Short mmCIF file of C-alpha atoms in Angstrom, two decimals:
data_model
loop_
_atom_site.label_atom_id
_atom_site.label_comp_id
_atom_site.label_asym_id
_atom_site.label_seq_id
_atom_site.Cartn_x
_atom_site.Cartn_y
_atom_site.Cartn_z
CA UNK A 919 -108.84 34.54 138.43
CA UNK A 920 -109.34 36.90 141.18
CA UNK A 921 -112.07 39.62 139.64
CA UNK A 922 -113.35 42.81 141.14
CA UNK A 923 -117.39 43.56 140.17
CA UNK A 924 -117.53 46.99 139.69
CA UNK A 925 -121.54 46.82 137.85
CA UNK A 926 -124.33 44.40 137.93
CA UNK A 927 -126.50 45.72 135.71
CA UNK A 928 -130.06 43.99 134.18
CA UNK A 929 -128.38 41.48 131.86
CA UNK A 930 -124.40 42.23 132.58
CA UNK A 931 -121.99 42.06 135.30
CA UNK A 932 -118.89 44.33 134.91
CA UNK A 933 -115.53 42.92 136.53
CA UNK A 934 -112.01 45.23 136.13
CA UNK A 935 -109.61 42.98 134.82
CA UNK A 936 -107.06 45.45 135.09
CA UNK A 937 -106.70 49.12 134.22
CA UNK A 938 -107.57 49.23 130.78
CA UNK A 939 -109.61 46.16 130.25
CA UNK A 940 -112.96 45.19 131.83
CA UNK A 941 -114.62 41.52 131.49
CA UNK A 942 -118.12 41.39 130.75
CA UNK A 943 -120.43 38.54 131.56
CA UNK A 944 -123.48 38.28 129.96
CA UNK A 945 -126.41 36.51 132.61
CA UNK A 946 -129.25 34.59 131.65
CA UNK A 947 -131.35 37.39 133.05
CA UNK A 948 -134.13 39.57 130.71
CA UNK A 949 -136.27 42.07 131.88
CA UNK A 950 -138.89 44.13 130.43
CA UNK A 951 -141.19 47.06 131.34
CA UNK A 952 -138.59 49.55 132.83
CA UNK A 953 -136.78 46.72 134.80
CA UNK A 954 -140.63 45.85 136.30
CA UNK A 955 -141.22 42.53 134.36
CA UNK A 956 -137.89 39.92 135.07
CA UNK A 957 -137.18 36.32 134.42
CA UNK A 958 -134.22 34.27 134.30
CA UNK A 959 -133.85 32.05 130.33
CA UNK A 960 -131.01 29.81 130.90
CA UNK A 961 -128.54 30.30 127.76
CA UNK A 962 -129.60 33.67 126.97
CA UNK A 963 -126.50 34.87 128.52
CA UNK A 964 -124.35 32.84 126.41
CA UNK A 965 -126.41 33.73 123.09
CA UNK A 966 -126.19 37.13 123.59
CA UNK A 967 -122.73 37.61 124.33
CA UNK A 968 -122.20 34.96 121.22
CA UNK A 969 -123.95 37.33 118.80
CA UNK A 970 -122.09 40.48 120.47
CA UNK A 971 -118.98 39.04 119.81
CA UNK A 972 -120.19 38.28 116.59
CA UNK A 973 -121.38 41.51 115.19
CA UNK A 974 -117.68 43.43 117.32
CA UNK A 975 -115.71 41.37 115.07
CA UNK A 976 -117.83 42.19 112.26
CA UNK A 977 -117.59 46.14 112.91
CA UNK A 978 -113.98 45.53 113.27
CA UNK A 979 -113.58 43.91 110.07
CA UNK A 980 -115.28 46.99 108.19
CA UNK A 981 -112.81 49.31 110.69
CA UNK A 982 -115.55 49.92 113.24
CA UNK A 983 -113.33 50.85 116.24
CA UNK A 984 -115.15 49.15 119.50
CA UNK A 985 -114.18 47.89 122.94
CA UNK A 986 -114.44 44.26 121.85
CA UNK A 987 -111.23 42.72 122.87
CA UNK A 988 -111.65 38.85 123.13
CA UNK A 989 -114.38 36.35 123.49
CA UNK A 990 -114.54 33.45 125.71
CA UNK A 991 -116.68 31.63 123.26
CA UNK A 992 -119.39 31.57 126.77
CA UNK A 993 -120.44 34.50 128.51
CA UNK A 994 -117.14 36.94 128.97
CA UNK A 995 -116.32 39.14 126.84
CA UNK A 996 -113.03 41.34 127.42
CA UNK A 997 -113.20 44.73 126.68
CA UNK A 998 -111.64 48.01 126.43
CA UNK A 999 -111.81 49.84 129.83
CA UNK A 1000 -114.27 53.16 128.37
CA UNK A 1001 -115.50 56.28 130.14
CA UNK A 1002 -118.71 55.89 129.09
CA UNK A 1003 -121.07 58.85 127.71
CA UNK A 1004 -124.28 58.59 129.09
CA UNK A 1005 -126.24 58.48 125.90
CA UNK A 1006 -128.27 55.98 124.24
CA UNK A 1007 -127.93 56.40 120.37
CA UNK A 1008 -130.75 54.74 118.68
CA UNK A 1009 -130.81 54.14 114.83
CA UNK A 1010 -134.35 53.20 113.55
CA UNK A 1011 -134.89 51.87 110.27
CA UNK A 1012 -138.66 51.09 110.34
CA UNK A 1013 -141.14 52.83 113.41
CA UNK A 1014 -141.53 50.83 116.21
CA UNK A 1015 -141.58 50.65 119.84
CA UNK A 1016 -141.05 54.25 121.82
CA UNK A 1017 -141.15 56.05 118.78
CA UNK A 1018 -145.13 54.98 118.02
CA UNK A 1019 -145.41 55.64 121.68
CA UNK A 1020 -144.17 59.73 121.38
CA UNK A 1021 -145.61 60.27 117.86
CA UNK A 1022 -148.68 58.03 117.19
CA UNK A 1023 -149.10 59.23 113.76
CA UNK A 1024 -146.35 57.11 112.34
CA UNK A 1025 -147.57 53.81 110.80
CA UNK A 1026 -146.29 51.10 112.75
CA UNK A 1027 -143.33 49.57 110.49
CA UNK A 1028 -143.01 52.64 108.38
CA UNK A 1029 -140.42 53.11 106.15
CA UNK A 1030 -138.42 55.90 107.80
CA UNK A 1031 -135.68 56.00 105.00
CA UNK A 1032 -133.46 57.64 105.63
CA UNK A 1033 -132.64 56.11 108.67
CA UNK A 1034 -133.97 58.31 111.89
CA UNK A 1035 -130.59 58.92 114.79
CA UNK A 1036 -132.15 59.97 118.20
CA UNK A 1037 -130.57 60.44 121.17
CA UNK A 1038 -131.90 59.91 124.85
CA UNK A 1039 -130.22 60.97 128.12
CA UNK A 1040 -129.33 57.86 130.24
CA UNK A 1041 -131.04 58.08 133.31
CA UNK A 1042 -132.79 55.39 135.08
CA UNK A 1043 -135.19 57.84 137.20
CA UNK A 1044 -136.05 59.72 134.14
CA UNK A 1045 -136.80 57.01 132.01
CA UNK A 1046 -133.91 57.46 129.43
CA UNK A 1047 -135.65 60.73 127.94
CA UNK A 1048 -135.32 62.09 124.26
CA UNK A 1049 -133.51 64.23 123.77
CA UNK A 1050 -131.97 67.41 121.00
CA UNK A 1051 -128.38 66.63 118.96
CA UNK A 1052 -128.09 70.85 120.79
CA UNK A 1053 -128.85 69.47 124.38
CA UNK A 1054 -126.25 66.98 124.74
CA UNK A 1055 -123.71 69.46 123.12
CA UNK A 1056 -124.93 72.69 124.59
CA UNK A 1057 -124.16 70.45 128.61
CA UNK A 1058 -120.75 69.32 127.66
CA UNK A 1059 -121.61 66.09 127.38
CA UNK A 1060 -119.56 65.63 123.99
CA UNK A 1061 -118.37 68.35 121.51
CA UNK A 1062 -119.77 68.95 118.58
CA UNK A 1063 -117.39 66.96 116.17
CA UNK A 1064 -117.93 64.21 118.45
CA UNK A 1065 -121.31 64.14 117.88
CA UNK A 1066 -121.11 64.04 114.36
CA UNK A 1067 -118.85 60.95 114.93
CA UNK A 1068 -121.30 59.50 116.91
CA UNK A 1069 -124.04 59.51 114.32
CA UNK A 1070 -122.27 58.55 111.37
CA UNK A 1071 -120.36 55.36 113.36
CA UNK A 1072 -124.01 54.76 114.10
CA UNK A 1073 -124.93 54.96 110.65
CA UNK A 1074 -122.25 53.03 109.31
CA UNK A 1075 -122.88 50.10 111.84
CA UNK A 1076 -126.72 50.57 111.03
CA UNK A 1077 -125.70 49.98 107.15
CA UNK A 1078 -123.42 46.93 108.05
CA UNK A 1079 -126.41 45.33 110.22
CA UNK A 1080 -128.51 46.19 107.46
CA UNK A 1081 -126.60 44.33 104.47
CA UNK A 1082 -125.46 41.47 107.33
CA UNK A 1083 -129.72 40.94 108.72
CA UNK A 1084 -130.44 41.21 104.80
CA UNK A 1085 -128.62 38.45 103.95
CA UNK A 1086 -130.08 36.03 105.96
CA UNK A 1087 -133.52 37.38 104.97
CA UNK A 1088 -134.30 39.53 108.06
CA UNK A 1089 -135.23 42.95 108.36
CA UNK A 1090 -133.24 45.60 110.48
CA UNK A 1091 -135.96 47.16 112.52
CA UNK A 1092 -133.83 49.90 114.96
CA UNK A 1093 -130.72 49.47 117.22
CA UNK A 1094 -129.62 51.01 120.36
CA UNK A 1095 -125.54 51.54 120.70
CA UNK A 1096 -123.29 53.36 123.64
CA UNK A 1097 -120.25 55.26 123.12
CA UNK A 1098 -117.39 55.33 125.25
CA UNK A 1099 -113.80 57.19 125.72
CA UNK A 1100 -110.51 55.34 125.82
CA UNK A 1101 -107.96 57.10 128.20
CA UNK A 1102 -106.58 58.73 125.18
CA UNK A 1103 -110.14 60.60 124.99
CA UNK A 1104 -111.19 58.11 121.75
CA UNK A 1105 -114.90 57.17 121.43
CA UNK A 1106 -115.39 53.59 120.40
CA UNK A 1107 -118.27 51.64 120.66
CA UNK A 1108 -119.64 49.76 123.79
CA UNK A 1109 -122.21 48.11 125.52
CA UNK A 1110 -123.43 45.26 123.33
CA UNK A 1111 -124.70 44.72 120.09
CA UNK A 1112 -127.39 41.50 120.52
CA UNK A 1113 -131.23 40.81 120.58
CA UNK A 1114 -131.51 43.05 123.85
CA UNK A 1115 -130.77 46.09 122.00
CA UNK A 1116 -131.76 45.81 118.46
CA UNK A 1117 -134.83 44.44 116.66
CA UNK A 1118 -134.77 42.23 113.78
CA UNK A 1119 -138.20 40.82 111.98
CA UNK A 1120 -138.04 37.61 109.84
CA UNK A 1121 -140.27 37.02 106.62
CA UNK A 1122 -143.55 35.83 108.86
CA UNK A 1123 -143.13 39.59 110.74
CA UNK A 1124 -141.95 37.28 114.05
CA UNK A 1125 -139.25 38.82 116.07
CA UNK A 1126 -135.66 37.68 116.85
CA UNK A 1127 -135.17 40.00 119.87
CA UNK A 1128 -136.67 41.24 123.22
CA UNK A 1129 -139.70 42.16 121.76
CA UNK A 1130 -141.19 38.82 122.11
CA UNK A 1131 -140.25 38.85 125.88
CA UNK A 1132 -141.79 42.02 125.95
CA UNK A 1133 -144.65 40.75 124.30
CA UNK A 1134 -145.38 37.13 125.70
CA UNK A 1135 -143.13 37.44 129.18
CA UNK A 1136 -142.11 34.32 128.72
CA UNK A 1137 -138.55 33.31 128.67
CA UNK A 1138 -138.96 29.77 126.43
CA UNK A 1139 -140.44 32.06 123.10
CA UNK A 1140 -137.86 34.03 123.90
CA UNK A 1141 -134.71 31.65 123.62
CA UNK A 1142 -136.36 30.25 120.75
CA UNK A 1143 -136.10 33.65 118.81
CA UNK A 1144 -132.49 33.73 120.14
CA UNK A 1145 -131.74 30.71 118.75
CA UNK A 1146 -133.51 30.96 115.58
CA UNK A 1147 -131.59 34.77 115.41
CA UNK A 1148 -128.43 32.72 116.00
CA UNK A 1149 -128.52 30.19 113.56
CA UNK A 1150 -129.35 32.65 111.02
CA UNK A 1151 -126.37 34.33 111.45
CA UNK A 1152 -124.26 30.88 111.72
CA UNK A 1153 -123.42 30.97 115.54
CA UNK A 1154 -122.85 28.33 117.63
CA UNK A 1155 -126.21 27.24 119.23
CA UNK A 1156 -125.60 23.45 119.54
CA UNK A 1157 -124.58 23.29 123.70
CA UNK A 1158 -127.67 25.57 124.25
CA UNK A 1159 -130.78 23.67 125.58
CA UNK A 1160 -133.69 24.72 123.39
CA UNK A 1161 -136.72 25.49 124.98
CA UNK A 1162 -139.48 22.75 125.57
CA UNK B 1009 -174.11 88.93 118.04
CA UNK B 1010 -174.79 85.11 117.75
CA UNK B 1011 -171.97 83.48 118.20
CA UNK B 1012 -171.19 79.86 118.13
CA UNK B 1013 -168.71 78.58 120.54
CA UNK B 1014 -166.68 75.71 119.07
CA UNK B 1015 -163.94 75.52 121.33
CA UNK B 1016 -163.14 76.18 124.94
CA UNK B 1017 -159.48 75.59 126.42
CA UNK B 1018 -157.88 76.02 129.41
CA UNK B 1019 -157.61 79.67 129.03
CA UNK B 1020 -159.71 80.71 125.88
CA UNK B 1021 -163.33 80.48 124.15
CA UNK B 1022 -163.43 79.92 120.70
CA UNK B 1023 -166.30 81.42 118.77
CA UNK B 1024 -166.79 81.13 114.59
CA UNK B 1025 -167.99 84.38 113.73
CA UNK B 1026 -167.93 83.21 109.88
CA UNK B 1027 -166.54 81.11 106.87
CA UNK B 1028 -163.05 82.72 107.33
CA UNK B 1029 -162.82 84.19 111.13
CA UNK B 1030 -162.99 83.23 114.45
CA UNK B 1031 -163.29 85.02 117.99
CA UNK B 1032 -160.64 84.04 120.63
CA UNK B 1033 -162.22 85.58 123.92
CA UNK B 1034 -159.45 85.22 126.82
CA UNK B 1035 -160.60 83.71 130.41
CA UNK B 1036 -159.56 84.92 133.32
CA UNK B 1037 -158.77 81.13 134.30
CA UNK B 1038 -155.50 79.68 134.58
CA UNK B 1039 -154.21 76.51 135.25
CA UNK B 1040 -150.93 74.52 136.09
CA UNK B 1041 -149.57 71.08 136.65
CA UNK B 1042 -150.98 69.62 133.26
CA UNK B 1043 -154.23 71.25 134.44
CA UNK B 1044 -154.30 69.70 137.93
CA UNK B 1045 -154.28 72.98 139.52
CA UNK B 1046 -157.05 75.62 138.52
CA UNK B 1047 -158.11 79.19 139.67
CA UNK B 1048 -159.32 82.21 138.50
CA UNK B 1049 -157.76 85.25 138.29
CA UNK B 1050 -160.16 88.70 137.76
CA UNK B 1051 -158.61 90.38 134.97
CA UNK B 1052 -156.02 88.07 133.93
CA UNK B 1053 -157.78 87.34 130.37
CA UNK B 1054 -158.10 91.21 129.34
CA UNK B 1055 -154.18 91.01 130.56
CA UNK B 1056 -153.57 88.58 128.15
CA UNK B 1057 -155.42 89.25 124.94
CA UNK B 1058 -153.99 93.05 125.65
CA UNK B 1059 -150.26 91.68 125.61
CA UNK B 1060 -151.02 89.35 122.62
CA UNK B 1061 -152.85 91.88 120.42
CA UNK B 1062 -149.87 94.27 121.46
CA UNK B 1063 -147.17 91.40 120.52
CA UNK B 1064 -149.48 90.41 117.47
CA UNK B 1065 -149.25 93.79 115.79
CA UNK B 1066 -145.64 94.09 116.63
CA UNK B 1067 -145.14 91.01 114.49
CA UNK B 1068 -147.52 92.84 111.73
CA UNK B 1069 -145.57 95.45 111.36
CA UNK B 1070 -142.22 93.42 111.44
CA UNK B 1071 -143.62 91.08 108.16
CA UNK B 1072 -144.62 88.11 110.40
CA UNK B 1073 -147.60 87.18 109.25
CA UNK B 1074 -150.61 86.26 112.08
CA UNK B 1075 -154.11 85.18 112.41
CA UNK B 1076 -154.52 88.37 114.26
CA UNK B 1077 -157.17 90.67 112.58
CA UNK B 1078 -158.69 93.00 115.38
CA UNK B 1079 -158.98 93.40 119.05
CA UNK B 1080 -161.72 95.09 121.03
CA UNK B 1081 -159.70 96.17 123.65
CA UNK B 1082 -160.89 93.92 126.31
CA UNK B 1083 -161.38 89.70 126.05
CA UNK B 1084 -162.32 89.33 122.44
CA UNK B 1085 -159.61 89.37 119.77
CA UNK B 1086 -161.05 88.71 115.73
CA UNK B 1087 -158.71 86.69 114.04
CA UNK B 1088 -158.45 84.14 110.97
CA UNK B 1089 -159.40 80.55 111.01
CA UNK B 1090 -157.19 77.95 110.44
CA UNK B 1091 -156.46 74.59 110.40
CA UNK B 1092 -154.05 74.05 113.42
CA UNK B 1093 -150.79 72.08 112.91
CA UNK B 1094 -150.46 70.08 116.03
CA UNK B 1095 -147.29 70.68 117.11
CA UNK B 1096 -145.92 73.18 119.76
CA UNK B 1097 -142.83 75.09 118.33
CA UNK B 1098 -140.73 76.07 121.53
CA UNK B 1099 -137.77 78.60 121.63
CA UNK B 1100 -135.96 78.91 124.44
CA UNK B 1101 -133.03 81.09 124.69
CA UNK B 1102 -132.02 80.52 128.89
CA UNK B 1103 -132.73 76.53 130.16
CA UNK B 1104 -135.81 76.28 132.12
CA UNK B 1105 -138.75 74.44 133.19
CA UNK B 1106 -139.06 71.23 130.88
CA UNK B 1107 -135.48 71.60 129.21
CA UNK B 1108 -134.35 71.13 132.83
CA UNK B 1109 -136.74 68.04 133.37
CA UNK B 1110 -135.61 66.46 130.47
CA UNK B 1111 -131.84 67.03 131.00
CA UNK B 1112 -130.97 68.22 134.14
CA UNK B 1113 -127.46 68.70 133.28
CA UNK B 1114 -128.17 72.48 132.05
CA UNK B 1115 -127.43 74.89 134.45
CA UNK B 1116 -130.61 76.80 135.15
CA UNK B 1117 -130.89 79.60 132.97
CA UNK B 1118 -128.23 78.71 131.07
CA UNK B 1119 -127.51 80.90 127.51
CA UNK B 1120 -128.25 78.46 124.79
CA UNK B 1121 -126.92 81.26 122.36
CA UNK B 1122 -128.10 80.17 119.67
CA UNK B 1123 -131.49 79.89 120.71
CA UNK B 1124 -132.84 76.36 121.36
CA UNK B 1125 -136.16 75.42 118.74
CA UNK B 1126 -137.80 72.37 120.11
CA UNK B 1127 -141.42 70.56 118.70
CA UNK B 1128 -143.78 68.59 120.74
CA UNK B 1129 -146.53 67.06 119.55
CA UNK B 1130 -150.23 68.42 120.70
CA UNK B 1131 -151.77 65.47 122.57
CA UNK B 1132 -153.10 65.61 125.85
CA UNK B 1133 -152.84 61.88 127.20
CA UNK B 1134 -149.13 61.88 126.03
CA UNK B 1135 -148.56 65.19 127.43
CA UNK B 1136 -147.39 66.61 124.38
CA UNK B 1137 -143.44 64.68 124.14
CA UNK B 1138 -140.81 66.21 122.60
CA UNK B 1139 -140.60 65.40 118.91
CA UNK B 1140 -138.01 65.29 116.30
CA UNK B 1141 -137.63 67.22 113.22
CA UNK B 1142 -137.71 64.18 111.12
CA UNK B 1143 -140.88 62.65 112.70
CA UNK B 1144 -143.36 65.81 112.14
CA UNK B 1145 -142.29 65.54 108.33
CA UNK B 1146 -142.19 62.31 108.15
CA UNK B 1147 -145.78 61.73 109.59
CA UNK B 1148 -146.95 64.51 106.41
CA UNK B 1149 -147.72 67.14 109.54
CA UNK B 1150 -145.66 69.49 107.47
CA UNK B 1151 -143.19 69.48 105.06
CA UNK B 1152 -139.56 69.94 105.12
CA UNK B 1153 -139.50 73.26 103.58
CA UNK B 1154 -143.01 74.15 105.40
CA UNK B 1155 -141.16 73.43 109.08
CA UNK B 1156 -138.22 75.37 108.03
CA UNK B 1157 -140.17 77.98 107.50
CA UNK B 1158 -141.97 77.69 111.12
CA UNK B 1159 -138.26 77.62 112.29
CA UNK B 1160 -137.22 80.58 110.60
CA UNK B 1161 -141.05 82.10 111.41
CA UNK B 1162 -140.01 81.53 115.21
CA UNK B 1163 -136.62 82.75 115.09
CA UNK B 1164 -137.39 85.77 113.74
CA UNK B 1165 -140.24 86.24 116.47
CA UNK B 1166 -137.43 85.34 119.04
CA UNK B 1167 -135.35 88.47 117.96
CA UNK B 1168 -138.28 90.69 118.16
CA UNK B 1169 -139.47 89.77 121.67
CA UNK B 1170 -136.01 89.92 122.65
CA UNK B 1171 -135.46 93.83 121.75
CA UNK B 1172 -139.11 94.53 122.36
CA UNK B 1173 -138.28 93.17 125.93
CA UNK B 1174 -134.44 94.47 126.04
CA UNK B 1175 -135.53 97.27 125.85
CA UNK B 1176 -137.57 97.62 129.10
CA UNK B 1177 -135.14 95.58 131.25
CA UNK B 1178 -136.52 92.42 131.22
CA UNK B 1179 -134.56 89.11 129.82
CA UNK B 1180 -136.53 86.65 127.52
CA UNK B 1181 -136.26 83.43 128.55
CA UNK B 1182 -138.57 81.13 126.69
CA UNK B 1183 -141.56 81.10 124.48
CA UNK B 1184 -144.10 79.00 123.25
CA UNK B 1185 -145.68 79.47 119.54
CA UNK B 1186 -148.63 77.45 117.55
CA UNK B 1187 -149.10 77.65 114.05
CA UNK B 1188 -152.11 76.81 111.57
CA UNK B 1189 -153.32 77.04 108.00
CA UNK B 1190 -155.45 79.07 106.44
CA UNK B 1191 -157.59 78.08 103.62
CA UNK B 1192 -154.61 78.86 100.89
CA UNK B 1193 -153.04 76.64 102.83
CA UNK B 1194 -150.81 79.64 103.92
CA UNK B 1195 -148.86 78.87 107.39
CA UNK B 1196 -149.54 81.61 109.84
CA UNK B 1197 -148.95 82.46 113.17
CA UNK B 1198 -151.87 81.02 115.82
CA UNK B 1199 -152.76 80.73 119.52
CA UNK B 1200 -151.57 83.64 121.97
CA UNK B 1201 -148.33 85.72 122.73
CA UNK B 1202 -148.56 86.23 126.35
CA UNK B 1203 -147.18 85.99 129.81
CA UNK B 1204 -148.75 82.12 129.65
CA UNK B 1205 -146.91 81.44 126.93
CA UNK B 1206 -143.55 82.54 127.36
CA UNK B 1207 -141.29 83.49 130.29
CA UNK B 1208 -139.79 86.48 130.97
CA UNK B 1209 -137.68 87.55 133.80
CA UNK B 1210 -136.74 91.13 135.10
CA UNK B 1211 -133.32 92.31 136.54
CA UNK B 1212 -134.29 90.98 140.12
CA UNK B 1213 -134.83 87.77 138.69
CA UNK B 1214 -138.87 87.73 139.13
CA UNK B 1215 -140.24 86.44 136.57
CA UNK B 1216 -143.60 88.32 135.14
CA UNK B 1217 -145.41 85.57 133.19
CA UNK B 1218 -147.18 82.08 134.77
CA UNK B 1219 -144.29 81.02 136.47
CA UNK B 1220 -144.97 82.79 139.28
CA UNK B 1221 -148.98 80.67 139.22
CA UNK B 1222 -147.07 77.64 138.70
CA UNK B 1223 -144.93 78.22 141.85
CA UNK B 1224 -147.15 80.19 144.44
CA UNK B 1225 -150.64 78.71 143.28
CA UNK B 1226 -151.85 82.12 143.93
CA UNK B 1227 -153.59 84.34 141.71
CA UNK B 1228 -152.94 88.08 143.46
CA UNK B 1229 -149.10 87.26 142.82
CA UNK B 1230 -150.10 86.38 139.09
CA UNK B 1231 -152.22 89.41 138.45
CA UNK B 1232 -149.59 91.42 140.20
CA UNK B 1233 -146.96 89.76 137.68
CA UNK B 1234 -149.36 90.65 134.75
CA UNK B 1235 -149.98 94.05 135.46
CA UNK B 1236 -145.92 94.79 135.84
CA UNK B 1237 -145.33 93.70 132.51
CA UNK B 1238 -148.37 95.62 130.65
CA UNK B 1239 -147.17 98.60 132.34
CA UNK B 1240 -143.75 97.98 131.34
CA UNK B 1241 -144.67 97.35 127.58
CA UNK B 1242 -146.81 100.37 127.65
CA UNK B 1243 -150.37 98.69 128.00
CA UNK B 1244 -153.24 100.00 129.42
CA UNK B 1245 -154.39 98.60 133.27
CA UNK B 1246 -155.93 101.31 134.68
CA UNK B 1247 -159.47 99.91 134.43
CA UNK B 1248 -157.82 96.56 135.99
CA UNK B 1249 -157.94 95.64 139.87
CA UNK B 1250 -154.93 94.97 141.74
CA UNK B 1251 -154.80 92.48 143.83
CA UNK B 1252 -154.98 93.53 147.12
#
């Protein structure tokens, strides 16, 4: 297969498959600290892409509309070709993370019920900043129907993560999500939906995401979590090495 | 008088005169760049408490309710103590300055008809980040129906600036507003209403509030700046020196 990279990103490659599909590949690569801190955890790729594909066909079951296509069952993942809106949409369920970090008076893990939606403005230089529902309406960046599509799909994915992490006895911390338009205009979702952007606690308060990269910088603690996260949720983990 | 100060800012002393007041005396120092850049300006603080005791009464007589008591006519303004609420309530009604830092996608002075309201939270080593809604109720700073009243509070002081300064040609950008408690627990108006805390531009374009410190560094175009927009309002600055 002859494919054209049109993105590397931190932990994604982007190839066009053709004009209205793209094929992402999920690398083994994690970084923390604003892209300052990286390491390489061999089967991370494949574990996150597994649980993407995962929780895509899970949205689509509940009539989620995403860009999940097809899985490889590896590390590609075809997708709907998206224009994609330069907005991170993050859901949080309990405080944690950049939220203690721009209001210090929240108790970390707080109950924030009902759920708090905030958006930040995509932009590497500026550090993804915060910021109003008004400023990304007021630039053009979306209309403001849209953006009242935008939070509820988050809030109905946030509710379907919710009941899914609940299950297995884990609790939905927050969740980051990207929205995209199809040629026909249509937002669906994008990006990924894995232990790089959402955080999930088990019963001990241990996390099954990026945090504990973030934390320890080390990449075996971190496949651990991944794998533990994994077979939680009843996905494949048995050709991934585990971690000495 | 004896006065105890309790208080000194970048641009104010703050004296306890008793149980129930306070005296705000008004420096003729002004800063920039997060306070990285300081200088005085002779005559700027009598500038200042005169335009805030002339904006505070305004808002008297329109209902708004203020800490303002009485002014002497020079640096010392009597008003009522309170417990400040830590969060700065912005309203912006053209895009500048931080709105532009945060999302550069605005066109500068852009009409945000309706007026923008934005909260930050008061902390110096986090430089005071934009806030949502939901986190300064959700920490107890205020409740809901407490910070809609603060929005409505600065709304309506938006529309009265705005034909105040209508009416002498100038165009009101953006201002900045604090608010505290008294010992009812009765929310009221705080801090100052000058040119350092909002931003006003006349029909050349040059703006006559700290905009023009921020950008020159220089005090004589600051005082000059001042002094144009006392006379305009109608506020005495005959006994203060131009800048050569």
């Amino acid at each position: 297969m002859n494919l054209q990279l049109v993105y590397e990103g931190k932990s994604k490659r982007v190839y066009v498959k053709d004009e209205s599909t793209l094929i992402l590949e999920f690398k083994d690569d994690v970084t923390a600290g604003d892209g300052t801190v990286r390491a390489s955890a061999i089967g991370k790729g494949i574990l996150c892409a597994r649980t993407s594909a995962y929780f895509f066909k899970m949205l689509e079951i509940e009539g989620v509309r995403t860009h999940f296509i097809e899985f490889d069952g590896y590390r590609r993942m075809l997708v709907r070709r998206l224009s994609i809106v330069p907005i991170e949409v993050i859901v949080r369920n309990y405080a944690y993370g950049s939220l203690m970090k721009r209001m210090p008076l929240y108790r970390i893990l707080q109950n924030l019920d009902p759920p708090l939606i905030e958006f930040h403005y995509k932009d590497d230089v500026l550090h993804d900043p915060l910021v109003l529902p008004e400023d990304i309406v007021k630039t053009g960046l979306v209309t403001e129907n849209e953006l009242k599509a935008i939070a509820d799909t988050a809030l109905t994915i946030n509710r379907i993560l919710t009941s899914i992490f609940s299950k297995y006895g884990l609790r939905f911390v927050d969740l980051k999500l990207e929205f995209g338009r199809d040629s026909s205009g249509k937002l669906l979702v994008a990006d990924e939906i894995s232990g790089d952007t959402f955080r999930v606690i088990d019963e001990t308060g241990s996390h099954l995401d990026k945090e504990v990269f973030r934390k320890t910088r080390e990449t075996g603690p971190l496949l651990k979590a991944y794998i533990e996260l994994a077979k939680r949720l009843g996905i494949k983990v048995d050709d991934i090495a585990a971690p000495y």
